[in-house]
């Protein structure tokens, strides 16, 4: 084992043919991805229900064309796609999601979000469109690797199950019940999850620390209807004021979250991880500078990489109340609401933090204001077993493809699926993805580097060869 | 002079014929108002520009049909309607506004807001529709009184000028320049403004204290685009957090506004006004109970009527930031904004308070967040000369119509026009209106009591007779 990628080692001829096939088939692979990107499968908005269904149908048809036994499986929400193929070797479960984020604010997009296009960018060509990086472009990297393997060798390299979800961007309400109901069918030796980024500068990475997430919606109601602020202002309670106080009090002046017991279960970073992260020489000035910022805004006594990867957070993701249109309306609104998410680390307990949030709100509610919490769901943080041999084998395979040693990294994002695979199926996960920090996922003008798409497929072919 | 209304006094035969005519013509008057209410003249939304113009045209045609020399007058915004008629006696300027508030949230309306209807209500029949009370129904009370006077007597009782504005609900940007440019034409002995309410319980009222208003829009910008809270959360600045802090800090725990110098120029209530207001026996429990509230929310050391009529306020009328749609989106938004209005009393200076607000915001801006103030306009509070003989004459006339002594009252609302008439034209204003506290102006399901419409016309006929 060494940190030097083995680019000079002679290639396994079996793998070599698959890589060649991926190179020669790239244009066709791109066409397939474009077709998938044109389906506006926004899972969080009920108006796009039929489109989510259409995306699932597209995936079933595509996987069947490779030879998988693929089917669309009903859930109370959007359907799952499950596919089985191959035999022998380790049984690998590949996970991705075919749903995408909403596209608003639409006027900030340079082109219609569901009319994808390959464009020239400052760092090479990119695939522009909603879902290009999160997660349709990513999941198609492993699908294309499998397609090429079958095309060249007539069969998959091992037993493979694919699980594609349609509710990842809307809280995955059907996921755990579906895993429980189909535990025997879905249980495998190892899960491969493709929904993460590389480290900056094109360093390939396996994400081994994931923050968990608790999502809360808070709706405050004061009067039974909107009031005229001239007739009632000064006497009637304004719920926006109450909401502002509740949200302002979520952090103290040093950037710490104030909820009671919030930091219970938050571990200090082990010395070896701290040392490894220092070696990554993360340039927070450049990272923030890319989006017009300059100073870290989190806990003042933590390094920028700790703030991003290993510290818990509380962020208000949306706030609404009163008149938001053009011009002015001197309304005293009946309601005000906010969406708040907490990123969790270590053994922080989503349930306990939910209760602490409810207590925080209730302690700041004056008479005449009621609070509702219409949505609250959470998943704890995950930590991967980096000492398992498969992790080192995959790390070497990635290094060979990209010409740089691969890193075990943390991630600020939350991919609750890894925790659920562990809890429900007793299965470890390996998180490998080819996204970039500037992909603008969840934002206007999302893109996926064409290089990520191409070398991503090749990476999966190498990982499959290394694990089988 | 007495507080007993002179209902038993024999009626002037000239007035008597006009009142009879108003009674017999009521159905036709209602049809005219319905036609005006069907025009969706929302001034604050540029999408309704043509409709505002159509409402002005309707008013010009209607006033011309009474014999007025009426015209639509261009401004940089929505047009003014100016009409001249009659001669001799005092020169009276009547003011109203033909524009209306936006209608959102539309789903809370029981019927389309611009398809008005007369409905049976718990306290008699009401005219339901946007603008019924604010201000189309009110302005038509004086128009109908004049129409009846001309129908019966062939001419108006005195020289009358009518000024109808189309930007009252959007900050009246064209008003002061128009008054200045047409000062000679519009200057009169006294202005009659019909845009206020009666006191509760059907007590007629002349509003003699009006709060002023400062309106502020605040837009905070952090990153150059919306960010993924998983990738950036904890490290990148969230402008919603900054906005929450700014707004939460606008009031202290006792309900006082914290802006530096905010209470400069706020007078204590004179003893005689305090005594008069105590006699009004305002039932704040019933007032708040009507809208589902129970406790006064303003300055803790002030009576409810002081909070409503004579104390300054700061209210957030709207707040927007991040994702506000259905479901959840873990975005870290680039922008967050709020609309804030301040009601002003005494000699509070809108300009000084604007600067104090800007200072308050800037003192709470971390690095990487910029603040813009795209809109800020203000007008100081107004106080009417209640010792002028015309005020007592009008008060007697109102008492005669309604069978209850009329009151000189304060108002929480802001009608900057009275201040502008004083400042630009050197003219006092008398504010008489027939709205009710439950009219739901600026809210869904706005209505105007049919009694207010009918007795309102009759009141104006009596006031015209008393002043000429």
PDB file of C-alpha atoms in Angstrom, chain A residues 225-228 329 331, chain B residues 101-105 109 130 439-446:
ATOM      1  CA  UNK A 225     -56.294  36.984   9.640  1.00  0.00           C
ATOM      2  CA  UNK A 226     -53.946  39.558   8.217  1.00  0.00           C
ATOM      3  CA  UNK A 227     -54.509  42.977   9.792  1.00  0.00           C
ATOM      4  CA  UNK A 228     -54.025  46.597   8.753  1.00  0.00           C
ATOM      5  CA  UNK A 329     -48.305  46.678   1.823  1.00  0.00           C
ATOM      6  CA  UNK A 331     -50.053  44.499   6.538  1.00  0.00           C
TER       7      UNK A 331
ATOM      8  CA  UNK B 101     -54.567  47.216  -2.029  1.00  0.00           C
ATOM      9  CA  UNK B 102     -53.252  43.943  -3.493  1.00  0.00           C
ATOM     10  CA  UNK B 103     -55.507  40.950  -2.854  1.00  0.00           C
ATOM     11  CA  UNK B 104     -53.125  38.216  -1.742  1.00  0.00           C
ATOM     12  CA  UNK B 105     -53.516  35.763  -0.108  1.00  0.00           C
ATOM     13  CA  UNK B 109     -61.171  35.280  -0.080  1.00  0.00           C
ATOM     14  CA  UNK B 130     -61.584  44.849  -2.665  1.00  0.00           C
ATOM     15  CA  UNK B 439     -64.102  46.205   7.314  1.00  0.00           C
ATOM     16  CA  UNK B 440     -60.995  44.050   6.697  1.00  0.00           C
ATOM     17  CA  UNK B 441     -59.307  46.681   4.594  1.00  0.00           C
ATOM     18  CA  UNK B 442     -55.875  45.471   3.350  1.00  0.00           C
ATOM     19  CA  UNK B 443     -57.084  41.919   4.121  1.00  0.00           C
ATOM     20  CA  UNK B 444     -59.115  39.267   2.355  1.00  0.00           C
ATOM     21  CA  UNK B 445     -62.907  39.728   2.242  1.00  0.00           C
ATOM     22  CA  UNK B 446     -62.904  43.535   2.549  1.00  0.00           C
TER      23      UNK B 446
END
